[in-house]
Short mmCIF file of C-alpha atoms and ligand atoms in Angstrom, two decimals:
data_model
loop_
_atom_site.label_atom_id
_atom_site.label_comp_id
_atom_site.label_asym_id
_atom_site.label_seq_id
_atom_site.Cartn_x
_atom_site.Cartn_y
_atom_site.Cartn_z
CA VAL A 1 -1.64 -41.04 -22.67
CA SER A 2 -2.76 -44.49 -21.69
CA ARG A 3 -5.11 -45.15 -19.14
CA PRO A 4 -6.49 -48.11 -18.43
CA LEU A 5 -8.88 -50.15 -20.47
CA TYR A 6 -11.59 -52.94 -18.44
CA ARG A 7 -12.65 -55.73 -20.51
CA ILE A 8 -15.73 -57.68 -18.43
CA PRO A 9 -16.64 -61.33 -20.27
CA VAL A 10 -20.11 -62.34 -20.20
CA PRO A 11 -20.47 -65.64 -19.98
CA GLN A 12 -22.23 -67.89 -23.15
CA SER A 13 -25.70 -68.09 -22.04
CA VAL A 14 -27.35 -71.62 -20.83
CA SER A 15 -29.94 -70.96 -23.70
CA GLY A 16 -27.49 -70.27 -25.96
CA THR A 17 -27.39 -66.64 -25.84
CA ASN A 18 -24.06 -66.16 -27.37
CA GLY A 19 -20.93 -64.47 -24.58
CA TYR A 20 -19.56 -60.72 -25.16
CA GLU A 21 -17.33 -58.17 -23.31
CA ILE A 22 -18.04 -54.69 -21.72
CA VAL A 23 -15.53 -53.39 -22.14
CA VAL A 24 -14.74 -49.59 -20.46
CA GLY A 25 -12.48 -47.31 -20.96
CA ALA A 26 -11.99 -43.03 -20.04
CA GLY A 27 -12.06 -42.01 -23.44
CA ILE A 28 -12.33 -44.64 -25.15
CA TRP A 29 -15.55 -43.74 -27.33
CA ARG A 30 -13.02 -41.38 -29.34
CA SER A 31 -12.33 -45.49 -30.70
CA LEU A 32 -15.22 -45.92 -31.47
CA PRO A 33 -15.56 -46.62 -34.93
CA GLY A 34 -12.43 -49.11 -34.58
CA LEU A 35 -13.88 -51.41 -31.74
CA ILE A 36 -18.03 -51.25 -33.47
CA GLU A 37 -15.64 -52.33 -36.58
CA ARG A 38 -13.99 -54.63 -34.21
CA TYR A 39 -16.14 -56.82 -32.32
CA CYS A 40 -19.95 -56.14 -35.39
CA LEU A 41 -19.09 -55.50 -38.65
CA ALA A 42 -21.96 -54.49 -40.71
CA HIS A 43 -22.77 -53.15 -44.20
CA ARG A 44 -24.49 -50.25 -42.84
CA TYR A 45 -25.22 -49.67 -39.11
CA ALA A 46 -28.28 -47.43 -37.56
CA VAL A 47 -27.40 -45.59 -34.76
CA VAL A 48 -31.19 -45.76 -32.51
CA THR A 49 -31.47 -42.86 -30.06
CA ASP A 50 -33.38 -39.96 -28.37
CA HIS A 51 -32.99 -36.88 -29.70
CA GLN A 52 -31.44 -35.54 -26.73
CA VAL A 53 -28.00 -37.61 -26.38
CA ALA A 54 -28.50 -37.10 -30.56
CA GLU A 55 -27.54 -33.67 -29.93
CA LEU A 56 -25.07 -34.78 -27.15
CA TYR A 57 -23.34 -37.33 -28.71
CA GLY A 58 -24.85 -38.75 -31.87
CA SER A 59 -23.33 -36.14 -34.52
CA ARG A 60 -20.55 -36.82 -33.56
CA LEU A 61 -20.63 -40.72 -33.56
CA LEU A 62 -22.46 -40.03 -37.34
CA ARG A 63 -19.19 -37.95 -37.95
CA ALA A 64 -16.69 -40.33 -37.22
CA MET A 65 -18.88 -43.74 -38.28
CA HIS A 66 -18.54 -42.54 -41.98
CA GLY A 67 -14.65 -41.14 -42.14
CA ALA A 68 -14.26 -44.43 -41.54
CA GLY A 69 -15.70 -45.20 -44.36
CA HIS A 70 -19.71 -47.18 -43.01
CA ARG A 71 -22.56 -46.23 -44.24
CA THR A 72 -24.32 -45.00 -41.08
CA ASP A 73 -27.63 -43.26 -40.05
CA ILE A 74 -29.84 -41.74 -37.09
CA TYR A 75 -33.13 -43.09 -35.52
CA ALA A 76 -33.50 -40.69 -33.61
CA PHE A 77 -36.95 -40.37 -30.91
CA PRO A 78 -37.96 -37.70 -28.15
CA ALA A 79 -36.74 -38.59 -24.98
CA GLY A 80 -38.24 -39.60 -22.68
CA GLU A 81 -39.62 -43.15 -20.22
CA GLU A 82 -43.01 -42.04 -21.88
CA GLN A 83 -41.28 -42.88 -25.48
CA LYS A 84 -40.31 -46.35 -24.81
CA THR A 85 -43.56 -47.63 -26.45
CA ARG A 86 -44.29 -50.23 -29.25
CA ALA A 87 -46.02 -47.62 -31.32
CA THR A 88 -42.31 -45.68 -31.02
CA TRP A 89 -40.54 -48.52 -31.84
CA GLY A 90 -42.79 -49.20 -34.77
CA ALA A 91 -42.09 -46.04 -36.35
CA ILE A 92 -37.76 -46.51 -35.92
CA THR A 93 -38.71 -50.35 -37.99
CA ASP A 94 -41.16 -48.56 -40.74
CA ALA A 95 -38.26 -45.87 -41.10
CA MET A 96 -35.41 -48.26 -41.36
CA LEU A 97 -37.56 -50.69 -43.23
CA GLU A 98 -37.84 -47.25 -45.57
CA ALA A 99 -34.00 -47.02 -46.15
CA GLY A 100 -34.10 -50.78 -47.27
CA LEU A 101 -31.52 -51.77 -44.49
CA GLY A 102 -31.41 -55.53 -44.80
CA ARG A 103 -29.86 -57.90 -42.60
CA ASP A 104 -27.02 -56.90 -42.92
CA THR A 105 -27.21 -53.81 -40.62
CA ALA A 106 -26.23 -53.73 -37.44
CA LEU A 107 -27.96 -51.19 -35.08
CA VAL A 108 -26.18 -49.34 -31.87
CA ALA A 109 -28.71 -48.76 -29.55
CA LEU A 110 -27.30 -44.67 -28.50
CA GLY A 111 -28.65 -43.84 -24.89
CA GLY A 112 -29.65 -43.71 -21.85
CA GLY A 113 -32.22 -47.08 -20.54
CA VAL A 114 -34.86 -46.09 -22.55
CA ALA A 115 -32.63 -45.95 -25.70
CA GLY A 116 -30.77 -49.16 -24.87
CA ASP A 117 -34.41 -51.20 -23.82
CA LEU A 118 -35.81 -50.41 -27.15
CA GLY A 119 -33.05 -50.24 -29.33
CA GLY A 120 -32.75 -53.15 -28.12
CA PHE A 121 -35.61 -54.70 -28.78
CA VAL A 122 -35.77 -52.86 -33.07
CA ALA A 123 -32.62 -55.23 -32.93
CA ALA A 124 -34.00 -58.54 -31.87
CA THR A 125 -36.93 -58.68 -33.84
CA TYR A 126 -36.01 -56.16 -37.05
CA LEU A 127 -35.84 -58.73 -39.93
CA ARG A 128 -36.21 -61.48 -37.14
CA GLY A 129 -33.20 -60.01 -35.69
CA ILE A 130 -29.76 -57.77 -36.34
CA PRO A 131 -26.44 -57.94 -34.33
CA VAL A 132 -26.41 -54.64 -31.31
CA VAL A 133 -24.28 -52.80 -29.92
CA GLN A 134 -24.78 -51.08 -26.90
CA LEU A 135 -23.75 -47.37 -26.11
CA PRO A 136 -24.66 -46.67 -22.83
CA THR A 137 -24.81 -43.04 -22.17
CA THR A 138 -26.48 -42.35 -18.05
CA LEU A 139 -25.03 -44.37 -15.30
CA LEU A 140 -28.56 -46.39 -14.72
CA ALA A 141 -27.51 -47.98 -18.29
CA MET A 142 -23.87 -48.86 -17.52
CA ILE A 143 -24.40 -50.38 -14.19
CA ASP A 144 -27.93 -52.01 -14.98
CA ALA A 145 -29.61 -51.46 -18.02
CA SER A 146 -26.96 -52.99 -20.38
CA VAL A 147 -26.22 -55.43 -18.84
CA GLY A 148 -28.10 -59.04 -19.11
CA GLY A 149 -29.46 -59.13 -22.34
CA LYS A 150 -32.80 -58.01 -21.73
CA THR A 151 -34.91 -55.38 -23.90
CA GLY A 152 -38.84 -54.36 -24.08
CA VAL A 153 -40.82 -51.15 -24.74
CA ASN A 154 -44.05 -50.16 -22.36
CA THR A 155 -47.36 -51.04 -22.15
CA PRO A 156 -51.00 -49.88 -21.24
CA ALA A 157 -50.44 -52.32 -18.27
CA GLY A 158 -47.94 -51.87 -17.88
CA LYS A 159 -43.38 -51.54 -17.75
CA ASN A 160 -41.54 -54.13 -19.96
CA LEU A 161 -44.30 -56.33 -20.79
CA VAL A 162 -43.41 -56.74 -24.10
CA GLY A 163 -39.16 -57.64 -25.01
CA ALA A 164 -37.18 -60.15 -25.88
CA PHE A 165 -33.29 -61.14 -24.90
CA TRP A 166 -31.53 -60.54 -27.31
CA PRO A 167 -27.81 -59.70 -25.69
CA PRO A 168 -25.98 -57.09 -27.67
CA ARG A 169 -22.41 -58.25 -29.89
CA VAL A 170 -20.28 -55.95 -27.21
CA VAL A 171 -20.88 -52.55 -24.99
CA VAL A 172 -18.59 -50.19 -24.77
CA VAL A 173 -19.05 -47.60 -22.02
CA ASP A 174 -16.27 -44.71 -21.71
CA PRO A 175 -17.64 -42.79 -18.40
CA GLU A 176 -16.41 -39.57 -19.39
CA VAL A 177 -20.00 -39.17 -21.27
CA LEU A 178 -21.51 -38.69 -18.06
CA THR A 179 -20.29 -35.47 -17.78
CA THR A 180 -22.69 -34.17 -19.37
CA LEU A 181 -25.33 -35.54 -17.01
CA PRO A 182 -28.27 -34.02 -14.85
CA ALA A 183 -26.54 -34.81 -10.94
CA ALA A 184 -29.90 -36.36 -10.27
CA GLN A 185 -29.26 -38.72 -12.80
CA LEU A 186 -25.50 -39.52 -12.07
CA ARG A 187 -27.40 -39.71 -8.06
CA SER A 188 -29.79 -41.98 -9.11
CA GLY A 189 -28.13 -43.77 -11.21
CA LEU A 190 -24.95 -44.65 -7.87
CA ALA A 191 -28.27 -45.56 -5.65
CA GLU A 192 -27.90 -48.99 -8.25
CA ALA A 193 -24.23 -49.17 -7.71
CA VAL A 194 -24.96 -49.28 -3.51
CA LYS A 195 -27.47 -51.88 -4.69
CA HIS A 196 -24.69 -54.15 -6.36
CA GLY A 197 -22.38 -53.26 -2.99
CA ALA A 198 -25.66 -54.55 -0.34
CA ILE A 199 -26.07 -57.55 -1.92
CA ALA A 200 -22.83 -58.67 -3.12
CA ASP A 201 -19.14 -56.74 -1.75
CA ALA A 202 -19.53 -54.97 1.71
CA ALA A 203 -16.33 -53.00 0.93
CA TYR A 204 -17.20 -51.73 -1.96
CA LEU A 205 -20.01 -50.27 -0.30
CA ASP A 206 -17.29 -48.69 1.34
CA GLY A 207 -15.43 -47.27 -1.21
CA LEU A 208 -18.08 -45.53 -2.50
CA ALA A 209 -18.81 -43.75 0.15
CA THR A 210 -14.95 -42.51 0.70
CA ARG A 211 -15.17 -41.56 -3.07
CA ARG A 212 -17.92 -39.67 -2.37
CA GLU A 213 -16.05 -36.59 -3.52
CA GLU A 214 -14.75 -37.72 -6.75
CA LEU A 215 -17.47 -39.45 -7.54
CA ARG A 216 -19.61 -36.33 -7.28
CA ALA A 217 -17.62 -34.31 -9.32
CA VAL A 218 -17.44 -37.32 -12.40
CA ASP A 219 -13.54 -38.09 -12.32
CA PRO A 220 -13.67 -40.25 -15.05
CA GLU A 221 -11.15 -43.29 -12.97
CA ALA A 222 -13.24 -43.35 -10.42
CA LEU A 223 -16.31 -43.48 -12.00
CA CYS A 224 -13.85 -46.15 -14.39
CA GLU A 225 -13.81 -48.26 -10.92
CA LEU A 226 -17.29 -47.58 -9.94
CA VAL A 227 -19.33 -48.83 -13.52
CA VAL A 228 -16.40 -52.24 -13.50
CA ARG A 229 -17.25 -53.08 -10.50
CA SER A 230 -20.80 -52.71 -10.24
CA VAL A 231 -20.98 -54.54 -13.84
CA GLU A 232 -19.22 -57.56 -12.47
CA ILE A 233 -21.71 -57.48 -9.82
CA LYS A 234 -24.51 -57.60 -11.80
CA VAL A 235 -23.07 -60.15 -14.50
CA GLU A 236 -22.17 -62.83 -11.47
CA PHE A 237 -26.12 -62.39 -11.01
CA VAL A 238 -27.45 -62.04 -14.23
CA THR A 239 -25.34 -65.32 -15.56
CA ARG A 240 -26.35 -67.81 -12.63
CA ASP A 241 -29.57 -67.46 -13.63
CA GLU A 242 -30.11 -66.08 -16.76
CA ARG A 243 -34.05 -65.67 -16.84
CA GLU A 244 -34.69 -64.96 -12.79
CA ALA A 245 -35.50 -68.16 -11.61
CA GLY A 246 -33.05 -67.48 -8.66
CA PRO A 247 -30.01 -65.66 -7.48
CA ARG A 248 -31.34 -62.96 -10.49
CA LYS A 249 -33.55 -62.04 -7.69
CA ALA A 250 -31.34 -60.81 -5.52
CA LEU A 251 -30.99 -57.41 -8.02
CA ASN A 252 -34.12 -56.72 -6.49
CA PHE A 253 -33.40 -55.58 -3.38
CA GLY A 254 -34.24 -52.52 -2.79
CA HIS A 255 -36.66 -52.74 -6.08
CA THR A 256 -39.87 -54.08 -4.10
CA ILE A 257 -40.98 -51.18 -2.14
CA GLY A 258 -38.90 -48.86 -4.62
CA HIS A 259 -41.14 -49.50 -7.78
CA ALA A 260 -44.16 -48.96 -5.42
CA LEU A 261 -42.80 -45.56 -3.95
CA GLU A 262 -42.04 -44.65 -8.10
CA ALA A 263 -45.23 -45.65 -9.12
CA LEU A 264 -46.82 -43.19 -6.28
CA SER A 265 -44.64 -40.58 -7.19
CA GLY A 266 -46.32 -40.85 -10.91
CA TYR A 267 -42.51 -41.14 -11.67
CA ARG A 268 -42.14 -37.59 -10.69
CA MET A 269 -39.01 -39.88 -8.02
CA LEU A 270 -36.72 -40.99 -10.21
CA HIS A 271 -36.92 -44.54 -10.33
CA GLY A 272 -32.52 -44.47 -7.65
CA GLU A 273 -34.32 -42.23 -5.70
CA ALA A 274 -37.40 -44.95 -4.97
CA VAL A 275 -35.50 -47.36 -5.05
CA ALA A 276 -32.59 -45.73 -2.25
CA ILE A 277 -35.56 -45.46 0.34
CA GLY A 278 -37.10 -48.61 -0.50
CA MET A 279 -33.64 -50.25 0.42
CA VAL A 280 -33.65 -48.49 3.86
CA ALA A 281 -37.40 -50.29 4.66
CA GLU A 282 -36.55 -53.25 3.50
CA ALA A 283 -33.37 -53.18 5.68
CA ARG A 284 -35.97 -52.71 8.14
CA ILE A 285 -37.76 -55.65 7.66
CA GLY A 286 -34.76 -58.26 6.96
CA GLU A 287 -34.06 -57.09 10.59
CA ARG A 288 -37.64 -57.33 11.89
CA CYS A 289 -37.49 -60.39 10.77
CA GLY A 290 -33.89 -61.25 11.91
CA ILE A 291 -32.73 -62.18 8.73
CA THR A 292 -30.41 -59.12 8.58
CA GLU A 293 -27.61 -58.67 11.13
CA PRO A 294 -28.51 -55.34 13.17
CA GLY A 295 -27.55 -51.94 11.70
CA VAL A 296 -27.47 -52.67 8.08
CA ALA A 297 -30.35 -50.47 7.66
CA GLU A 298 -28.95 -47.80 9.49
CA ALA A 299 -25.29 -48.15 7.12
CA LEU A 300 -27.24 -47.97 4.31
CA ARG A 301 -29.23 -45.10 5.73
CA SER A 302 -25.53 -43.54 6.45
CA VAL A 303 -24.67 -44.48 3.11
CA LEU A 304 -27.46 -42.88 0.52
CA GLY A 305 -27.16 -39.37 2.28
CA SER A 306 -23.73 -39.19 1.66
CA LEU A 307 -24.42 -39.60 -2.28
CA ASP A 308 -26.60 -36.87 -1.82
CA LEU A 309 -29.90 -39.70 -2.43
CA PRO A 310 -33.49 -39.49 0.00
CA THR A 311 -33.34 -42.32 2.81
CA ALA A 312 -36.69 -41.38 4.44
CA LEU A 313 -40.42 -41.74 3.13
CA PRO A 314 -41.52 -38.36 1.90
CA GLN A 315 -44.45 -37.66 4.77
CA ASP A 316 -47.42 -37.42 1.73
CA VAL A 317 -46.83 -40.80 0.99
CA SER A 318 -48.87 -42.85 3.01
CA VAL A 319 -47.66 -46.51 4.31
CA GLU A 320 -51.61 -48.16 3.22
CA ARG A 321 -50.52 -46.97 -0.32
CA VAL A 322 -47.70 -48.16 -0.46
CA ILE A 323 -48.41 -51.48 1.09
CA GLU A 324 -51.46 -51.86 -1.73
CA LEU A 325 -48.71 -51.73 -4.41
CA THR A 326 -46.25 -53.64 -3.97
CA ARG A 327 -48.70 -56.44 -3.87
CA THR A 328 -49.09 -55.42 -7.86
CA ASP A 329 -45.53 -55.72 -7.73
CA LYS A 330 -44.33 -58.58 -9.83
CA LYS A 331 -43.14 -60.16 -7.24
CA GLY A 332 -45.95 -60.80 -5.26
CA ARG A 333 -47.50 -64.15 -4.79
CA LYS A 334 -50.55 -65.98 -2.60
CA GLY A 335 -50.99 -62.47 -1.21
CA ARG A 336 -47.90 -62.21 0.48
CA THR A 337 -45.91 -59.97 -1.44
CA GLU A 338 -41.37 -61.14 -1.12
CA TYR A 339 -38.93 -59.20 -0.14
CA VAL A 340 -35.19 -60.06 -1.15
CA LEU A 341 -33.15 -59.72 2.32
CA LEU A 342 -30.27 -59.64 3.30
CA SER A 343 -28.24 -60.95 5.55
CA ARG A 344 -25.16 -58.73 5.94
CA LEU A 345 -23.78 -56.17 4.16
CA GLY A 346 -22.34 -57.58 1.10
CA ALA A 347 -24.76 -61.44 1.27
CA VAL A 348 -28.07 -61.51 0.32
CA ASP A 349 -29.80 -64.08 2.44
CA PRO A 350 -31.01 -67.41 0.08
CA ALA A 351 -33.93 -67.68 1.59
CA GLY A 352 -33.81 -71.95 0.97
CA GLU A 353 -33.02 -71.28 -2.48
CA ARG A 354 -35.80 -69.09 -3.04
CA TRP A 355 -33.97 -65.87 -3.10
CA ALA A 356 -36.86 -63.96 -1.61
CA HIS A 357 -39.46 -64.16 1.29
CA PRO A 358 -42.95 -63.86 1.87
CA ILE A 359 -43.40 -61.50 4.39
CA ALA A 360 -46.61 -59.72 6.52
CA ASP A 361 -48.50 -57.06 6.04
CA GLU A 362 -47.93 -56.02 10.00
CA VAL A 363 -43.67 -56.23 9.77
CA VAL A 364 -43.81 -54.08 6.23
CA ARG A 365 -46.15 -52.05 7.36
CA GLU A 366 -44.04 -51.35 10.54
CA ALA A 367 -40.63 -51.04 9.03
CA LEU A 368 -42.06 -48.07 6.17
CA SER A 369 -43.21 -46.14 9.52
CA ALA A 370 -40.18 -45.88 11.32
CA THR A 371 -38.74 -45.09 7.32
CA ARG A 372 -39.71 -41.32 7.98
N1 LIG B 401 -33.18 -54.08 -19.51
C1 LIG B 401 -32.90 -53.42 -18.03
O1 LIG B 401 -32.06 -54.55 -17.72
C2 LIG B 401 -33.08 -52.73 -17.16
C3 LIG B 401 -32.77 -52.47 -16.24
C4 LIG B 401 -32.49 -51.26 -15.33
C5 LIG B 401 -33.61 -50.01 -16.58
N2 LIG B 401 -33.92 -50.43 -17.52
C6 LIG B 401 -34.25 -49.62 -17.86
O2 LIG B 401 -33.72 -48.15 -17.98
C7 LIG B 401 -34.86 -47.02 -18.70
C8 LIG B 401 -34.03 -45.49 -17.60
O3 LIG B 401 -33.30 -45.17 -18.28
P1 LIG B 401 -32.23 -44.26 -17.96
O4 LIG B 401 -32.82 -43.84 -16.45
O5 LIG B 401 -30.69 -44.13 -18.26
O6 LIG B 401 -33.76 -43.35 -18.42
P2 LIG B 401 -33.26 -42.68 -19.42
O7 LIG B 401 -32.74 -42.97 -21.09
O8 LIG B 401 -34.68 -41.72 -19.98
O9 LIG B 401 -32.28 -41.34 -19.82
C9 LIG B 401 -32.58 -40.60 -18.55
C10 LIG B 401 -32.47 -39.01 -19.58
O10 LIG B 401 -30.99 -38.61 -19.36
C11 LIG B 401 -30.91 -37.74 -20.89
N3 LIG B 401 -28.98 -38.28 -21.11
C12 LIG B 401 -29.07 -39.77 -21.54
N4 LIG B 401 -27.40 -39.31 -21.17
C13 LIG B 401 -26.92 -38.60 -21.38
C14 LIG B 401 -26.04 -37.44 -20.96
N5 LIG B 401 -24.84 -38.38 -20.99
N6 LIG B 401 -25.75 -36.41 -20.74
C15 LIG B 401 -26.91 -35.52 -20.90
N7 LIG B 401 -28.07 -36.41 -21.31
C16 LIG B 401 -28.17 -37.86 -20.58
C17 LIG B 401 -31.77 -38.19 -21.66
O11 LIG B 401 -32.29 -38.06 -22.70
C18 LIG B 401 -32.86 -38.56 -21.35
O12 LIG B 401 -33.62 -37.47 -20.98
C19 LIG B 401 -36.24 -47.30 -18.08
O13 LIG B 401 -36.48 -47.40 -19.01
C20 LIG B 401 -35.98 -48.77 -17.31
O14 LIG B 401 -37.29 -49.85 -17.35
C21 LIG B 401 -34.15 -51.71 -17.96
ZN1 LIG B 402 -33.39 -50.52 -9.90
#
């Protein structure tokens, strides 16, 4: 059976980092040793992954790599966002040094965004940098975290504050691995796909609602098409400006309020759930300012609802606390928090090339209260 294979090129960046390809196909992980060899030939391979993913996919990868004659070892850490630290980075680099891995080593980051960010940061720094292959296993990592070359760890002062731009040699996505992903994690990833549709492609957004049954059933072909379109959109925004000066900001739609909600919940609310509510609230902000076409918030609410994502501010969340927390978000400037606003479904308002609007608290307050 020959199933479609998609290849999305990520062009070389202005700052000189290499271009690479994101390869997507249902079942392509069965030919992983060959793909890794083709895109990133190395003397030895270090697979960085969390314990959970190691058990599900790590041992299989290890056997395949050994079968193909590649010296490969696994460096695994306990699963969870709280492990994305300099301490874990230290433990992994120490173990790799101990094993005598040299500059002829390539790193394989296998797992969700945590393994991708952490593994990528190890690769960026180990012996001043070794090549990395990204093998994302969550929907969020496939359509967001593995695209754009950002790597890093959290610190007590905040998330992702220490890191590096370190583009991979290749990203290989096999949506079949999503069959083992908990449903809540899958939904959370779908929120980012909705965001991609909202900022860049209204027809794609419609398709997400139409194909919700296939998506819920983790149909590999439907997910392939979703990953491909989402990756294309993220690549487009990321390559337009790599260091977040302009259009890349559009990818923050829904995230100013989303980040505040996540933090307020003590990170018990999943990222995508918080962003789903954030998108509806930020569309309401845009409508109130006359920047977003009327009806957009309602349309987003309906698509997100059909994908089983939350769209209302939880009753126990205080509007004032949300507003307070948006001010500490890194997008905040000169006292007024800045928001990415849609002009309509599928398009972001460029705000005169600034890509974000400073909004008065009063407007945010009204929009949040309407999102109960
Ligand atoms: N670098 C970027 O540009 C970028 C962008 C967005 C998010 N991120 C980062 O991504 C991280 C979140 O990523 P995430 O949501 O993938 O979290 P994660 O890596 O913690 O994965 C979530 C959970 O799912 C498990 N898991 C992963 N794949 C699985 C599979 N196929 N089957 C069963 N279980 C599986 C993991 O073990 C983990 O417990 C955050 O740290 C965030 O900062 C980075
Ligand atoms: Zn996000």
